[in-house]
mmCIF file of C-alpha atoms in Angstrom:
data_model
loop_
_atom_site.group_PDB
_atom_site.id
_atom_site.type_symbol
_atom_site.label_atom_id
_atom_site.label_comp_id
_atom_site.label_asym_id
_atom_site.label_seq_id
_atom_site.Cartn_x
_atom_site.Cartn_y
_atom_site.Cartn_z
ATOM 1 C CA UNK J 14 -124.937 20.066 -50.935
ATOM 2 C CA UNK J 15 -121.418 19.485 -52.261
ATOM 3 C CA UNK J 16 -118.889 21.372 -50.083
ATOM 4 C CA UNK J 17 -116.739 22.132 -53.158
ATOM 5 C CA UNK J 18 -119.196 23.430 -55.761
ATOM 6 C CA UNK J 19 -121.967 24.301 -53.236
ATOM 7 C CA UNK J 20 -124.632 22.794 -55.497
ATOM 8 C CA UNK J 21 -127.409 20.465 -54.312
ATOM 9 C CA UNK J 22 -126.842 16.916 -55.557
ATOM 10 C CA UNK J 23 -128.697 13.616 -55.193
ATOM 11 C CA UNK J 24 -127.192 11.148 -52.679
ATOM 12 C CA UNK J 25 -125.906 8.822 -55.396
ATOM 13 C CA UNK J 26 -123.685 11.632 -56.745
ATOM 14 C CA UNK J 27 -121.453 11.408 -53.646
ATOM 15 C CA UNK J 28 -119.049 8.459 -53.946
ATOM 16 C CA UNK J 29 -117.779 6.798 -50.780
ATOM 17 C CA UNK J 30 -114.027 7.083 -50.184
ATOM 18 C CA UNK J 31 -112.000 4.402 -48.442
ATOM 19 C CA UNK J 32 -109.498 6.892 -46.992
ATOM 20 C CA UNK J 33 -111.842 9.105 -44.938
ATOM 21 C CA UNK J 34 -115.461 10.009 -44.309
ATOM 22 C CA UNK J 35 -115.523 13.264 -46.305
ATOM 23 C CA UNK J 36 -117.920 13.475 -49.227
ATOM 24 C CA UNK J 37 -117.877 15.534 -52.425
ATOM 25 C CA UNK J 38 -119.773 15.166 -55.666
ATOM 26 C CA UNK J 39 -118.277 12.993 -58.379
ATOM 27 C CA UNK J 40 -117.786 15.862 -60.843
ATOM 28 C CA UNK J 41 -115.754 17.907 -58.346
ATOM 29 C CA UNK J 42 -113.638 14.907 -57.347
ATOM 30 C CA UNK J 43 -112.916 14.079 -60.990
ATOM 31 C CA UNK J 44 -111.828 17.657 -61.718
ATOM 32 C CA UNK J 45 -109.735 17.735 -58.544
ATOM 33 C CA UNK J 46 -107.982 14.490 -59.524
ATOM 34 C CA UNK J 47 -107.308 15.711 -63.073
ATOM 35 C CA UNK J 48 -105.565 18.811 -61.736
ATOM 36 C CA UNK J 49 -103.631 16.913 -59.043
ATOM 37 C CA UNK J 50 -102.367 14.216 -61.418
ATOM 38 C CA UNK J 51 -101.562 16.794 -64.099
ATOM 39 C CA UNK J 52 -99.389 18.655 -61.564
ATOM 40 C CA UNK J 53 -97.784 15.359 -60.391
ATOM 41 C CA UNK J 54 -99.126 15.826 -56.850
ATOM 42 C CA UNK J 55 -99.138 12.093 -56.177
ATOM 43 C CA UNK J 56 -100.258 10.520 -53.873
ATOM 44 C CA UNK J 57 -103.380 12.683 -54.011
ATOM 45 C CA UNK J 58 -104.774 13.906 -50.697
ATOM 46 C CA UNK J 59 -108.458 14.259 -49.923
ATOM 47 C CA UNK J 60 -109.617 17.813 -50.818
ATOM 48 C CA UNK J 61 -110.829 18.254 -47.221
ATOM 49 C CA UNK J 62 -108.065 16.599 -45.151
ATOM 50 C CA UNK J 63 -104.482 15.275 -45.477
ATOM 51 C CA UNK J 64 -105.590 11.630 -45.872
ATOM 52 C CA UNK J 65 -104.255 10.123 -49.119
ATOM 53 C CA UNK J 66 -106.860 8.763 -51.518
ATOM 54 C CA UNK J 67 -106.610 5.038 -52.111
ATOM 55 C CA UNK J 68 -105.500 3.936 -55.631
ATOM 56 C CA UNK J 69 -108.752 1.981 -56.048
ATOM 57 C CA UNK J 70 -110.781 5.164 -55.490
ATOM 58 C CA UNK J 71 -108.575 7.119 -57.890
ATOM 59 C CA UNK J 72 -108.988 4.468 -60.614
ATOM 60 C CA UNK J 73 -112.734 4.424 -60.014
ATOM 61 C CA UNK J 74 -113.030 8.215 -60.341
ATOM 62 C CA UNK J 75 -110.607 8.796 -63.262
ATOM 63 C CA UNK J 76 -112.300 7.867 -66.504
ATOM 64 C CA UNK J 77 -109.394 8.658 -68.875
ATOM 65 C CA UNK J 78 -106.912 5.754 -69.282
ATOM 66 C CA UNK J 79 -104.091 8.245 -69.950
ATOM 67 C CA UNK J 80 -104.607 9.898 -66.558
ATOM 68 C CA UNK J 81 -104.689 6.505 -64.861
ATOM 69 C CA UNK J 82 -101.371 5.609 -66.493
ATOM 70 C CA UNK J 83 -99.881 8.931 -65.390
ATOM 71 C CA UNK J 84 -101.086 8.338 -61.849
ATOM 72 C CA UNK J 85 -99.494 4.869 -61.777
ATOM 73 C CA UNK J 86 -96.247 6.233 -63.242
ATOM 74 C CA UNK J 87 -96.049 9.056 -60.687
ATOM 75 C CA UNK J 88 -96.718 6.632 -57.845
ATOM 76 C CA UNK J 89 -93.909 4.397 -59.073
ATOM 77 C CA UNK J 90 -91.516 7.315 -59.532
ATOM 78 C CA UNK J 91 -92.335 8.584 -56.034
ATOM 79 C CA UNK J 92 -91.404 5.163 -54.663
ATOM 80 C CA UNK J 93 -88.223 4.917 -56.716
ATOM 81 C CA UNK J 94 -86.862 8.389 -55.957
ATOM 82 C CA UNK J 95 -86.987 7.547 -52.251
ATOM 83 C CA UNK J 96 -84.714 4.547 -52.908
ATOM 84 C CA UNK J 97 -81.012 5.554 -52.655
ATOM 85 C CA UNK J 98 -80.036 2.796 -55.107
ATOM 86 C CA UNK J 99 -82.191 4.072 -57.974
ATOM 87 C CA UNK J 100 -80.493 5.779 -60.923
ATOM 88 C CA UNK J 101 -82.318 7.400 -63.852
ATOM 89 C CA UNK J 102 -81.093 7.033 -67.390
ATOM 90 C CA UNK J 103 -79.561 10.367 -68.568
ATOM 91 C CA UNK J 104 -80.463 9.795 -72.237
ATOM 92 C CA UNK J 105 -82.867 12.345 -73.750
ATOM 93 C CA UNK J 106 -86.535 11.295 -73.695
ATOM 94 C CA UNK J 107 -85.740 8.256 -71.546
ATOM 95 C CA UNK J 108 -87.102 8.081 -68.012
ATOM 96 C CA UNK J 109 -86.098 4.466 -67.380
ATOM 97 C CA UNK J 110 -85.022 3.681 -63.808
ATOM 98 C CA UNK J 111 -82.150 1.333 -63.030
ATOM 99 C CA UNK J 112 -82.174 -0.118 -59.516
ATOM 100 C CA UNK J 113 -78.495 -0.630 -58.670
ATOM 101 C CA UNK J 114 -77.232 -2.014 -55.382
ATOM 102 C CA UNK J 115 -73.559 -2.520 -54.522
ATOM 103 C CA UNK J 116 -72.340 -0.813 -57.705
ATOM 104 C CA UNK J 117 -69.902 1.613 -56.074
ATOM 105 C CA UNK J 118 -66.854 -0.463 -57.101
ATOM 106 C CA UNK J 119 -68.222 -1.281 -60.559
ATOM 107 C CA UNK J 120 -70.075 1.942 -61.455
ATOM 108 C CA UNK J 121 -70.842 1.180 -65.102
ATOM 109 C CA UNK J 122 -74.622 0.934 -65.543
ATOM 110 C CA UNK J 123 -76.657 0.127 -68.647
ATOM 111 C CA UNK J 124 -80.207 1.289 -69.309
ATOM 112 C CA UNK J 125 -82.479 -1.713 -69.693
ATOM 113 C CA UNK J 126 -85.164 -0.044 -71.766
ATOM 114 C CA UNK J 127 -85.640 -1.652 -75.166
ATOM 115 C CA UNK J 128 -84.017 0.459 -77.849
ATOM 116 C CA UNK J 129 -81.961 2.591 -75.440
ATOM 117 C CA UNK J 130 -79.027 0.737 -73.837
ATOM 118 C CA UNK J 131 -77.329 3.964 -72.712
ATOM 119 C CA UNK J 132 -74.300 3.407 -70.486
ATOM 120 C CA UNK J 133 -73.843 5.827 -67.592
ATOM 121 C CA UNK J 134 -71.966 6.227 -64.308
ATOM 122 C CA UNK J 135 -73.398 5.121 -60.981
ATOM 123 C CA UNK J 136 -71.674 7.950 -59.070
ATOM 124 C CA UNK J 137 -72.179 11.111 -61.139
ATOM 125 C CA UNK J 138 -75.207 9.766 -63.116
ATOM 126 C CA UNK J 139 -73.732 11.099 -66.353
ATOM 127 C CA UNK J 140 -72.863 9.188 -69.578
ATOM 128 C CA UNK J 141 -70.159 6.606 -68.995
ATOM 129 C CA UNK J 142 -66.617 8.014 -68.901
ATOM 130 C CA UNK J 143 -64.110 5.119 -68.753
ATOM 131 C CA UNK J 144 -60.957 7.231 -68.983
ATOM 132 C CA UNK J 145 -61.646 10.081 -66.602
ATOM 133 C CA UNK J 146 -62.934 11.002 -63.160
ATOM 134 C CA UNK J 147 -66.506 11.987 -62.465
ATOM 135 C CA UNK J 148 -67.203 15.555 -63.517
ATOM 136 C CA UNK J 149 -69.661 17.868 -61.737
ATOM 137 C CA UNK J 150 -73.150 17.405 -63.073
ATOM 138 C CA UNK J 151 -74.054 20.116 -65.611
ATOM 139 C CA UNK J 152 -77.255 22.090 -65.223
ATOM 140 C CA UNK J 153 -80.344 20.251 -66.367
ATOM 141 C CA UNK J 154 -81.138 20.987 -70.035
ATOM 142 C CA UNK J 155 -84.698 22.018 -69.344
ATOM 143 C CA UNK J 156 -83.498 24.448 -66.707
ATOM 144 C CA UNK J 157 -80.555 26.061 -68.449
ATOM 145 C CA UNK J 158 -81.361 25.960 -72.132
ATOM 146 C CA UNK J 159 -83.714 28.980 -72.525
ATOM 147 C CA UNK J 160 -81.446 31.358 -70.648
ATOM 148 C CA UNK J 161 -78.285 29.837 -72.111
ATOM 149 C CA UNK J 162 -79.607 30.195 -75.654
ATOM 150 C CA UNK J 163 -80.536 33.789 -74.981
ATOM 151 C CA UNK J 164 -77.090 34.591 -73.627
ATOM 152 C CA UNK J 165 -75.316 32.854 -76.526
ATOM 153 C CA UNK J 166 -77.467 34.449 -79.193
ATOM 154 C CA UNK J 167 -77.695 37.995 -77.881
ATOM 155 C CA UNK J 168 -74.591 38.065 -75.639
ATOM 156 C CA UNK J 169 -75.926 41.087 -73.808
ATOM 157 C CA UNK J 170 -76.247 42.276 -70.238
ATOM 158 C CA UNK J 171 -80.001 41.801 -70.471
ATOM 159 C CA UNK J 172 -79.537 38.140 -71.367
ATOM 160 C CA UNK J 173 -77.174 37.564 -68.446
ATOM 161 C CA UNK J 174 -79.627 39.215 -66.057
ATOM 162 C CA UNK J 175 -82.451 37.022 -67.320
ATOM 163 C CA UNK J 176 -80.320 33.887 -66.988
ATOM 164 C CA UNK J 177 -79.392 34.763 -63.414
ATOM 165 C CA UNK J 178 -83.015 35.489 -62.493
ATOM 166 C CA UNK J 179 -84.170 32.217 -64.040
ATOM 167 C CA UNK J 180 -81.486 30.244 -62.203
ATOM 168 C CA UNK J 181 -82.633 31.821 -58.934
ATOM 169 C CA UNK J 182 -86.324 31.120 -59.577
ATOM 170 C CA UNK J 183 -85.964 27.476 -60.679
ATOM 171 C CA UNK J 184 -83.856 24.992 -58.737
ATOM 172 C CA UNK J 185 -83.516 21.230 -58.451
ATOM 173 C CA UNK J 186 -84.691 19.085 -55.542
ATOM 174 C CA UNK J 187 -81.578 17.708 -53.772
ATOM 175 C CA UNK J 188 -83.118 14.228 -53.470
ATOM 176 C CA UNK J 189 -84.979 13.481 -56.705
ATOM 177 C CA UNK J 190 -83.721 16.305 -59.020
ATOM 178 C CA UNK J 191 -87.255 17.459 -59.793
ATOM 179 C CA UNK J 192 -87.535 21.085 -60.931
ATOM 180 C CA UNK J 193 -88.874 23.405 -58.217
ATOM 181 C CA UNK J 194 -89.989 26.941 -59.008
ATOM 182 C CA UNK J 195 -90.283 29.707 -56.404
ATOM 183 C CA UNK J 196 -90.834 33.426 -56.802
ATOM 184 C CA UNK J 197 -87.711 35.004 -55.372
ATOM 185 C CA UNK J 198 -89.577 37.616 -53.328
ATOM 186 C CA UNK J 199 -88.116 36.847 -49.916
ATOM 187 C CA UNK J 200 -90.903 34.440 -48.941
ATOM 188 C CA UNK J 201 -90.296 31.383 -46.736
ATOM 189 C CA UNK J 202 -87.292 29.298 -47.807
ATOM 190 C CA UNK J 203 -88.574 26.063 -46.258
ATOM 191 C CA UNK J 204 -89.502 24.036 -49.350
ATOM 192 C CA UNK J 205 -91.278 20.695 -49.640
ATOM 193 C CA UNK J 206 -90.877 18.731 -52.882
ATOM 194 C CA UNK J 207 -94.247 17.430 -54.077
ATOM 195 C CA UNK J 208 -92.599 14.553 -55.960
ATOM 196 C CA UNK J 209 -90.505 12.861 -53.255
ATOM 197 C CA UNK J 210 -91.586 14.778 -50.136
ATOM 198 C CA UNK J 211 -88.061 16.069 -49.444
ATOM 199 C CA UNK J 212 -87.889 19.013 -47.030
ATOM 200 C CA UNK J 213 -85.027 21.289 -48.064
ATOM 201 C CA UNK J 214 -83.676 24.832 -47.803
ATOM 202 C CA UNK J 215 -84.153 26.970 -50.917
ATOM 203 C CA UNK J 216 -80.962 28.938 -50.249
ATOM 204 C CA UNK J 217 -78.410 26.149 -49.707
ATOM 205 C CA UNK J 218 -80.381 23.262 -51.346
ATOM 206 C CA UNK J 219 -79.659 20.934 -48.427
ATOM 207 C CA UNK J 220 -82.139 18.598 -46.774
ATOM 208 C CA UNK J 221 -83.023 20.205 -43.480
ATOM 209 C CA UNK J 222 -84.622 19.678 -40.105
ATOM 210 C CA UNK J 223 -86.831 22.158 -38.295
ATOM 211 C CA UNK J 224 -83.812 23.807 -36.597
ATOM 212 C CA UNK J 225 -81.878 24.543 -39.795
ATOM 213 C CA UNK J 226 -82.826 28.227 -39.853
ATOM 214 C CA UNK J 227 -82.020 28.589 -36.143
ATOM 215 C CA UNK J 228 -78.463 27.383 -36.655
ATOM 216 C CA UNK J 229 -75.680 29.840 -37.576
ATOM 217 C CA UNK J 230 -75.582 28.580 -41.159
ATOM 218 C CA UNK J 231 -76.255 31.890 -42.921
ATOM 219 C CA UNK J 232 -79.663 30.662 -44.167
ATOM 220 C CA UNK J 233 -82.658 32.660 -42.979
ATOM 221 C CA UNK J 234 -86.389 32.017 -43.149
ATOM 222 C CA UNK J 235 -87.273 34.854 -45.520
ATOM 223 C CA UNK J 236 -83.963 36.015 -47.001
ATOM 224 C CA UNK J 237 -83.358 36.073 -50.751
ATOM 225 C CA UNK J 238 -79.821 34.652 -50.411
ATOM 226 C CA UNK J 239 -77.552 33.295 -47.663
ATOM 227 C CA UNK J 240 -75.414 35.646 -45.641
ATOM 228 C CA UNK J 241 -71.892 36.302 -46.793
ATOM 229 C CA UNK J 242 -69.064 34.629 -44.900
ATOM 230 C CA UNK J 243 -67.965 37.951 -43.403
ATOM 231 C CA UNK J 244 -71.442 38.816 -42.142
ATOM 232 C CA UNK J 245 -71.910 35.307 -40.743
ATOM 233 C CA UNK J 246 -68.595 35.416 -38.840
ATOM 234 C CA UNK J 247 -69.336 38.886 -37.447
ATOM 235 C CA UNK J 248 -72.797 37.766 -36.297
ATOM 236 C CA UNK J 249 -71.368 34.661 -34.619
ATOM 237 C CA UNK J 250 -68.634 36.669 -32.883
ATOM 238 C CA UNK J 251 -71.245 39.156 -31.719
ATOM 239 C CA UNK J 252 -73.357 36.342 -30.286
ATOM 240 C CA UNK J 253 -70.396 34.783 -28.453
ATOM 241 C CA UNK J 254 -69.151 38.083 -26.989
ATOM 242 C CA UNK J 255 -72.524 39.649 -26.263
ATOM 243 C CA UNK J 256 -74.403 36.574 -25.032
ATOM 244 C CA UNK J 257 -73.686 37.037 -21.281
ATOM 245 C CA UNK J 258 -74.851 40.662 -21.293
ATOM 246 C CA UNK J 259 -77.959 39.995 -23.411
ATOM 247 C CA UNK J 260 -78.981 36.901 -21.432
ATOM 248 C CA UNK J 261 -78.469 38.725 -18.135
ATOM 249 C CA UNK J 262 -80.552 41.659 -19.394
ATOM 250 C CA UNK J 263 -83.366 39.404 -20.607
ATOM 251 C CA UNK J 264 -83.353 37.407 -17.356
ATOM 252 C CA UNK J 265 -83.306 40.635 -15.298
ATOM 253 C CA UNK J 266 -86.391 41.894 -17.143
ATOM 254 C CA UNK J 267 -88.176 38.537 -17.222
ATOM 255 C CA UNK J 268 -87.891 37.797 -13.493
ATOM 256 C CA UNK J 269 -89.842 40.843 -12.182
ATOM 257 C CA UNK J 270 -92.253 40.784 -15.134
ATOM 258 C CA UNK J 271 -93.244 37.154 -14.504
ATOM 259 C CA UNK J 272 -93.184 37.459 -10.698
ATOM 260 C CA UNK J 273 -95.346 40.599 -10.583
ATOM 261 C CA UNK J 274 -97.266 40.162 -13.827
ATOM 262 C CA UNK J 275 -98.895 36.808 -13.005
ATOM 263 C CA UNK J 276 -100.557 38.014 -9.749
ATOM 264 C CA UNK J 277 -101.753 41.206 -11.451
ATOM 265 C CA UNK J 278 -103.141 39.238 -14.387
ATOM 266 C CA UNK J 279 -104.896 36.711 -12.156
ATOM 267 C CA UNK J 280 -106.371 39.463 -9.968
ATOM 268 C CA UNK J 281 -107.766 41.313 -12.989
ATOM 269 C CA UNK J 282 -109.033 38.061 -14.474
ATOM 270 C CA UNK J 283 -110.910 37.111 -11.303
ATOM 271 C CA UNK J 284 -112.189 40.630 -10.731
ATOM 272 C CA UNK J 285 -113.536 40.948 -14.280
ATOM 273 C CA UNK J 286 -117.017 39.421 -14.489
ATOM 274 C CA UNK J 287 -119.631 40.387 -17.003
ATOM 275 C CA UNK J 288 -123.399 40.515 -16.396
ATOM 276 C CA UNK J 289 -124.907 37.086 -16.018
ATOM 277 C CA UNK J 290 -121.659 35.482 -14.870
ATOM 278 C CA UNK J 291 -121.278 33.718 -11.560
ATOM 279 C CA UNK J 292 -118.899 36.431 -10.375
ATOM 280 C CA UNK J 293 -121.537 39.192 -10.735
ATOM 281 C CA UNK J 294 -123.887 37.355 -8.315
ATOM 282 C CA UNK J 295 -121.344 37.406 -5.447
ATOM 283 C CA UNK J 296 -121.395 39.979 -2.706
ATOM 284 C CA UNK J 297 -118.666 42.560 -2.233
ATOM 285 C CA UNK J 298 -116.956 40.600 0.547
ATOM 286 C CA UNK J 299 -117.029 37.427 -1.460
ATOM 287 C CA UNK J 300 -115.513 39.163 -4.485
ATOM 288 C CA UNK J 301 -112.795 40.719 -2.331
ATOM 289 C CA UNK J 302 -111.982 37.354 -0.775
ATOM 290 C CA UNK J 303 -111.884 35.677 -4.194
ATOM 291 C CA UNK J 304 -109.545 38.305 -5.675
ATOM 292 C CA UNK J 305 -107.288 38.277 -2.604
ATOM 293 C CA UNK J 306 -106.997 34.500 -2.539
ATOM 294 C CA UNK J 307 -106.179 34.321 -6.261
ATOM 295 C CA UNK J 308 -103.498 37.020 -5.925
ATOM 296 C CA UNK J 309 -101.946 35.315 -2.870
ATOM 297 C CA UNK J 310 -101.931 31.972 -4.692
ATOM 298 C CA UNK J 311 -100.327 33.612 -7.710
ATOM 299 C CA UNK J 312 -97.670 35.204 -5.498
ATOM 300 C CA UNK J 313 -96.813 31.731 -4.256
ATOM 301 C CA UNK J 314 -96.810 30.118 -7.724
ATOM 302 C CA UNK J 315 -95.152 32.890 -9.766
ATOM 303 C CA UNK J 316 -91.657 32.509 -8.184
ATOM 304 C CA UNK J 317 -91.763 28.807 -9.022
ATOM 305 C CA UNK J 318 -92.700 29.564 -12.647
ATOM 306 C CA UNK J 319 -89.981 32.211 -12.797
ATOM 307 C CA UNK J 320 -87.346 29.849 -11.414
ATOM 308 C CA UNK J 321 -88.275 27.079 -13.841
ATOM 309 C CA UNK J 322 -88.331 29.473 -16.823
ATOM 310 C CA UNK J 323 -84.986 31.058 -16.018
ATOM 311 C CA UNK J 324 -83.417 27.796 -14.837
ATOM 312 C CA UNK J 325 -84.278 26.050 -18.104
ATOM 313 C CA UNK J 326 -84.041 28.911 -20.592
ATOM 314 C CA UNK J 327 -80.667 30.346 -19.557
ATOM 315 C CA UNK J 328 -78.746 27.023 -19.760
ATOM 316 C CA UNK J 329 -80.348 26.271 -23.137
ATOM 317 C CA UNK J 330 -79.293 29.658 -24.530
ATOM 318 C CA UNK J 331 -75.772 29.302 -23.138
ATOM 319 C CA UNK J 332 -75.479 25.788 -24.575
ATOM 320 C CA UNK J 333 -76.601 27.020 -27.994
ATOM 321 C CA UNK J 334 -74.245 30.020 -28.036
ATOM 322 C CA UNK J 335 -71.138 28.345 -26.619
ATOM 323 C CA UNK J 336 -71.823 24.976 -28.201
ATOM 324 C CA UNK J 337 -73.447 25.239 -31.618
ATOM 325 C CA UNK J 338 -72.275 28.761 -32.489
ATOM 326 C CA UNK J 339 -68.692 28.234 -31.315
ATOM 327 C CA UNK J 340 -68.377 24.963 -33.255
ATOM 328 C CA UNK J 341 -69.762 26.665 -36.368
ATOM 329 C CA UNK J 342 -67.309 29.541 -35.895
ATOM 330 C CA UNK J 343 -64.374 27.133 -35.566
ATOM 331 C CA UNK J 344 -65.334 25.418 -38.823
#
C-alpha cells in the first residue's frame, strides 16, 4: 500500500530511492516532484523525511523535459545565490548570472548572455552609472508595480492602503532577493527562504540566529511590526532597573518550590502504583520504607539541584540584562 495515496500497488510500482529507504508509488512521486519543482522547492526532500532526493532519481521520475530543465536551473540558481560574488543581470527578462570576484575597485560588470550585454554596477546591482554614486535599490518591479499602478491611476486612500498592505505581505529575501509572501496575521516572524535557505526575520529583514528574538532588538516572535524606539528604550530601562527585584523574587519562589516540591513529587510517584504493578504486590511496611527512602533521598538531592539551578540561572540573567541589554541601550 502506498503511504501517500493509500492504494494497493504491485511491488514494481515502488521505485527505489538512493537518498533513503522510504517507498511511495511512482504516480505519487511524480506528482509530488511536479508540485515541488513548480514551486521552486529545490533541492526536493523525500515526502516522508528531510533527506534530499538525488538528481538521478529526480531525472528518472520526471518525464517532462521542461520540468527537468527547471529542476537543473533551480539547482544552479540555489548554488549561485549562496556565492557572495554572484551578481544577476538587472535587465528585464534576463536571469543571467555574472560571477565576479575582486570587482570592488572596478565595479563595472557586463552581462555575458548573447544578445544582452547590459552593463551594471557590482555594488548596487543597478544599471551602470559612471557619473554618480550608487543609489538605493528601488523596489522590485514585480513587487511594486500592481500597487504603484493603482495608486497612480486612482490616487485614492483605498489605493494607498492596498499598496501598504501589499508591501507588508510580500518582501524580499535579504540574501537572494527572492520574493517571500506571508500573511500579516501576527504569526511567527522566523522565515526560511526556500530558494537559498536563508533564515531571516520578517520584521527587520536581517539574517538571524536563534537568539535574535530574545535580544532587545524590538523584533518579536509573533508581532506584526517591530517596537517603536520609545517603547524599546522604556522596556530596556525597565529591565535594567527592575532586574534585581524580579530576579530576587523569582529565586525566592524557586528555591522553596524546588527544595520541597521534588521530595513531594517523588513520594507521590513512588506511592502511586496501579493494579498489576510491582508496587501493589509489596506489603505495607515495604511500601512505607520505599516511600520514606525516596523522600529522604530527594531531600538530600533537591538542595543540590536548587543550588545548581540558581547558581547558573541568576548569573546568566544578570549577564544578559547588564551586558546585552545595556549595550543595546547605549547604542
